[in-house]
PDB file of C-alpha atoms in Angstrom:
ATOM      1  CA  UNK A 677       0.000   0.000   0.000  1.00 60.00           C
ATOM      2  CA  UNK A 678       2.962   1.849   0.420  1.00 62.00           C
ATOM      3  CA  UNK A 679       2.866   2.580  -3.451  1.00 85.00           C
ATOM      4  CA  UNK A 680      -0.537   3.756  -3.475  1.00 87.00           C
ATOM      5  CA  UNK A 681      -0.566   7.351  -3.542  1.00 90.00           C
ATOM      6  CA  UNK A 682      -4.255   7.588  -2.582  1.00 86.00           C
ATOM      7  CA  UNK A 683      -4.251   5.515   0.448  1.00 89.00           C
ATOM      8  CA  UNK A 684      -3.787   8.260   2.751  1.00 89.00           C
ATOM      9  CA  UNK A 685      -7.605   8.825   1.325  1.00 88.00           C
ATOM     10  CA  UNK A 686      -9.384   5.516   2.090  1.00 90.00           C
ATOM     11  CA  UNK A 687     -11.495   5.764   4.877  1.00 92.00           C
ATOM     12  CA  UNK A 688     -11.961   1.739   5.454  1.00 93.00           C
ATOM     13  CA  UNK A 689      -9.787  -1.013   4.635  1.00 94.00           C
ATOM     14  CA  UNK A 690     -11.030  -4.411   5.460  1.00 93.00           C
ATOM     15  CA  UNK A 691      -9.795  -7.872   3.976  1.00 93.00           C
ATOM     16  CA  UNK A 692     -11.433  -9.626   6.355  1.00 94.00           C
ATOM     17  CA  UNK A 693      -8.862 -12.385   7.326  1.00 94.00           C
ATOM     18  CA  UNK A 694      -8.729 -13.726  10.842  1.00 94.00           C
ATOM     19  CA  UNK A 695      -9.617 -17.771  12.157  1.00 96.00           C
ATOM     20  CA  UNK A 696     -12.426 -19.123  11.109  1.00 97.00           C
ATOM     21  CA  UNK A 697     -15.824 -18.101  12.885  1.00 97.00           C
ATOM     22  CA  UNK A 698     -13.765 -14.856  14.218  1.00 97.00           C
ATOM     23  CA  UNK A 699     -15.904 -12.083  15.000  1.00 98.00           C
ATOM     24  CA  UNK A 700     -13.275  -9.899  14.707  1.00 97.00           C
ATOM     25  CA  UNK A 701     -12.839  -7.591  11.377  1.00 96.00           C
ATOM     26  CA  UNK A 702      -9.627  -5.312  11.619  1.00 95.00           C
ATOM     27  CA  UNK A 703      -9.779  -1.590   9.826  1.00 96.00           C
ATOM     28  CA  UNK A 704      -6.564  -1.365   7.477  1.00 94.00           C
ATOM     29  CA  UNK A 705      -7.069   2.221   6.725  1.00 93.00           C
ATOM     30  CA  UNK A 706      -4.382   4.866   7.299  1.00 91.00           C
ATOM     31  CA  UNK A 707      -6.988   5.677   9.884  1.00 92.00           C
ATOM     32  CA  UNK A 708      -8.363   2.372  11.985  1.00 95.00           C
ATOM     33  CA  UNK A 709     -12.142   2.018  13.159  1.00 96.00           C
ATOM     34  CA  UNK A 710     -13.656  -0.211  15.072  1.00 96.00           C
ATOM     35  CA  UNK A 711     -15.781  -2.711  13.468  1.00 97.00           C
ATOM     36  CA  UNK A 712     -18.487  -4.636  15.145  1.00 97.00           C
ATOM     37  CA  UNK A 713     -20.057  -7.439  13.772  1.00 97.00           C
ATOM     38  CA  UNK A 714     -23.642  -8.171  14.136  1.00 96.00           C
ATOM     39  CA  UNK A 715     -26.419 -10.571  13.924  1.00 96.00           C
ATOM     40  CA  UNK A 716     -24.115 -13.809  11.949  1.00 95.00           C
ATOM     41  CA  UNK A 717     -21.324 -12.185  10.521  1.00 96.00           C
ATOM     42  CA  UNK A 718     -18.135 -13.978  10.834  1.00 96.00           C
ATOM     43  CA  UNK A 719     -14.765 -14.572   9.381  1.00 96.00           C
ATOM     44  CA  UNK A 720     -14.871 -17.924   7.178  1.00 95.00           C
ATOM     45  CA  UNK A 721     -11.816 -19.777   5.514  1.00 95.00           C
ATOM     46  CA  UNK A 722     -14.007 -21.808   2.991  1.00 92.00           C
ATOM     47  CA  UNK A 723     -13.562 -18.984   0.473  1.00 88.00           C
ATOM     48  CA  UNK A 724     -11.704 -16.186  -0.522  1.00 89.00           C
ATOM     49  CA  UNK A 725      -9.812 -13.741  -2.632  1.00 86.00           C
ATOM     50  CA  UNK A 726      -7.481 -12.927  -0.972  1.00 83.00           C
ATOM     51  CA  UNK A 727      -5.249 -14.024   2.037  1.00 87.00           C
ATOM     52  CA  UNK A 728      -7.315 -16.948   2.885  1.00 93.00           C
ATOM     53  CA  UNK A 729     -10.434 -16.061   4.621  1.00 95.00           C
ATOM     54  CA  UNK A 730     -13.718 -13.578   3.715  1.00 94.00           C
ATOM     55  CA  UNK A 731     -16.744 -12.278   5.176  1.00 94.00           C
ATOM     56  CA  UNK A 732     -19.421 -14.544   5.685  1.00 93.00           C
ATOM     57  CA  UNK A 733     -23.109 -13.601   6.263  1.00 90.00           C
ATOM     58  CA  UNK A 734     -26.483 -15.516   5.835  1.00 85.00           C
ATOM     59  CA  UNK A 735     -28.250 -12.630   4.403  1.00 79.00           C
ATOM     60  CA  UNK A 736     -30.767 -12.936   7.363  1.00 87.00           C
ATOM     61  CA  UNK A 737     -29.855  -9.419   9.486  1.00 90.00           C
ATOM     62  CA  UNK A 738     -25.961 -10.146   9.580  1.00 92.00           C
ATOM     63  CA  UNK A 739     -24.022  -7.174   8.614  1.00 93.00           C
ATOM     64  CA  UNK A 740     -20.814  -5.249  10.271  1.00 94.00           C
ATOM     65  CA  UNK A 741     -21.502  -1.677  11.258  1.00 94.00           C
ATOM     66  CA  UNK A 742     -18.307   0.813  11.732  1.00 93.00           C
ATOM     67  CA  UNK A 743     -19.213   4.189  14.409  1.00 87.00           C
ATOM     68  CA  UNK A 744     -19.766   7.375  12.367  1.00 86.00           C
ATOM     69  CA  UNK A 745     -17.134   9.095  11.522  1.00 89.00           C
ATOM     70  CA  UNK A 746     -16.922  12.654   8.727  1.00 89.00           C
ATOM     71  CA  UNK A 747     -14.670  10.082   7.131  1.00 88.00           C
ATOM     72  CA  UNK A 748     -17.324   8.535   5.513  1.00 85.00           C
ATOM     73  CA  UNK A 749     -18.636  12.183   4.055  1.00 84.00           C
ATOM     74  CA  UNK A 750     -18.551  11.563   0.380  1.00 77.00           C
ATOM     75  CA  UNK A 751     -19.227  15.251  -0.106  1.00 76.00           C
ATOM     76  CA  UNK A 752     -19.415  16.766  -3.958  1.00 77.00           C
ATOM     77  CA  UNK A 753     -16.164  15.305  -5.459  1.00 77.00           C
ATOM     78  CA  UNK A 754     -15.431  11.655  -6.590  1.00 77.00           C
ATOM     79  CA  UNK A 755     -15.522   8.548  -5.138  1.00 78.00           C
ATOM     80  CA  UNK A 756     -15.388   4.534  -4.754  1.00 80.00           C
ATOM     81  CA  UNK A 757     -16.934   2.064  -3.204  1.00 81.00           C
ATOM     82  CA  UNK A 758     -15.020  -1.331  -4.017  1.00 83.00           C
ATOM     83  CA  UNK A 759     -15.508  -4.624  -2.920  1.00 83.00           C
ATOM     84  CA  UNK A 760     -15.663  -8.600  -4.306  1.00 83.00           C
ATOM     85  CA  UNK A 761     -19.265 -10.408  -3.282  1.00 81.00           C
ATOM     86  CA  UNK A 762     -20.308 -13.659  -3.855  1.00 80.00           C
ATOM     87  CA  UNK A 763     -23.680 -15.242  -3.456  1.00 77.00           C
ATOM     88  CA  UNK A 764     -24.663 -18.659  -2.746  1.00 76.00           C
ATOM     89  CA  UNK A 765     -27.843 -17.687  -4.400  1.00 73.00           C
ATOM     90  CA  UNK A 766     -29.587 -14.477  -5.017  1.00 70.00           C
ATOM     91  CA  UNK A 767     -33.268 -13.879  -4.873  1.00 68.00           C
ATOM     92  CA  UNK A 768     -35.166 -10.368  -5.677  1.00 64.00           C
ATOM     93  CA  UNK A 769     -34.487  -9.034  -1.734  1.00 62.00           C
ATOM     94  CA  UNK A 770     -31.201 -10.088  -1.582  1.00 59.00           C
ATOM     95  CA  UNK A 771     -29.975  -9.037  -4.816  1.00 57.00           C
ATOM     96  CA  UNK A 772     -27.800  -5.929  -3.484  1.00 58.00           C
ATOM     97  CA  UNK A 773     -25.149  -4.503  -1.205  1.00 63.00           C
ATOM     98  CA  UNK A 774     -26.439  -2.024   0.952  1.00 62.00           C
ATOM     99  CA  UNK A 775     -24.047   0.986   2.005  1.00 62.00           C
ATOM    100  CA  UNK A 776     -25.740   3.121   4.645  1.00 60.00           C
ATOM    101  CA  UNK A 777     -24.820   6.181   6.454  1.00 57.00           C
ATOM    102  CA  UNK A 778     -26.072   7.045   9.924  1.00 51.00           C
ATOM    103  CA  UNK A 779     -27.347  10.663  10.464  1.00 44.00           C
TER     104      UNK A 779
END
């Protein structure tokens, strides 16, 4: 990351490695939050990307929820949200990623 020149801007950074069934999810960023992990949500080994675990929810109220912070103010200019999915199956409710901001 040290190459990166923009990742003094990224406000979360989470690869979600750990053991398996870990409800721990450790911030990256050039700036750390605290993540909490609610309802299911867990760190799984069965599949990845990269580094050998992911994120695994049931899609039944499992999500991880980060305090709010003005990092997360998008404001005018440009911006990303990346991340890799992948869904054991996907039915009309189901079919997105949800990226919400507390007020």
């Amino acid at each position: 990351m040290a190459d990166d020149v923009y990742f003094a801007n990224v406000p979360l950074l989470l690869n979600c490695n750990g053991a398996d069934s870990s409800t721990t999810f450790a911030d990256l960023s050039y700036s750390p939050k605290t993540v909490t992990a609610n309802g299911n949500a867990q760190v799984k080994v069965a599949q990845s990307v990269f580094g050998g675990a992911s994120l695994r929810t049931d899609g039944a109220g499992d999500y991880l929820s980060v305090t709010s912070t003005t990092d997360f103010d998008f404001g005018v200019g440009d911006f990303a949200v990346e991340l890799w999915a992948r869904f054991d199956t996907v039915s009309p409710a189901q079919n997105k990623i949800l990226i919400t901001k507390g007020w």
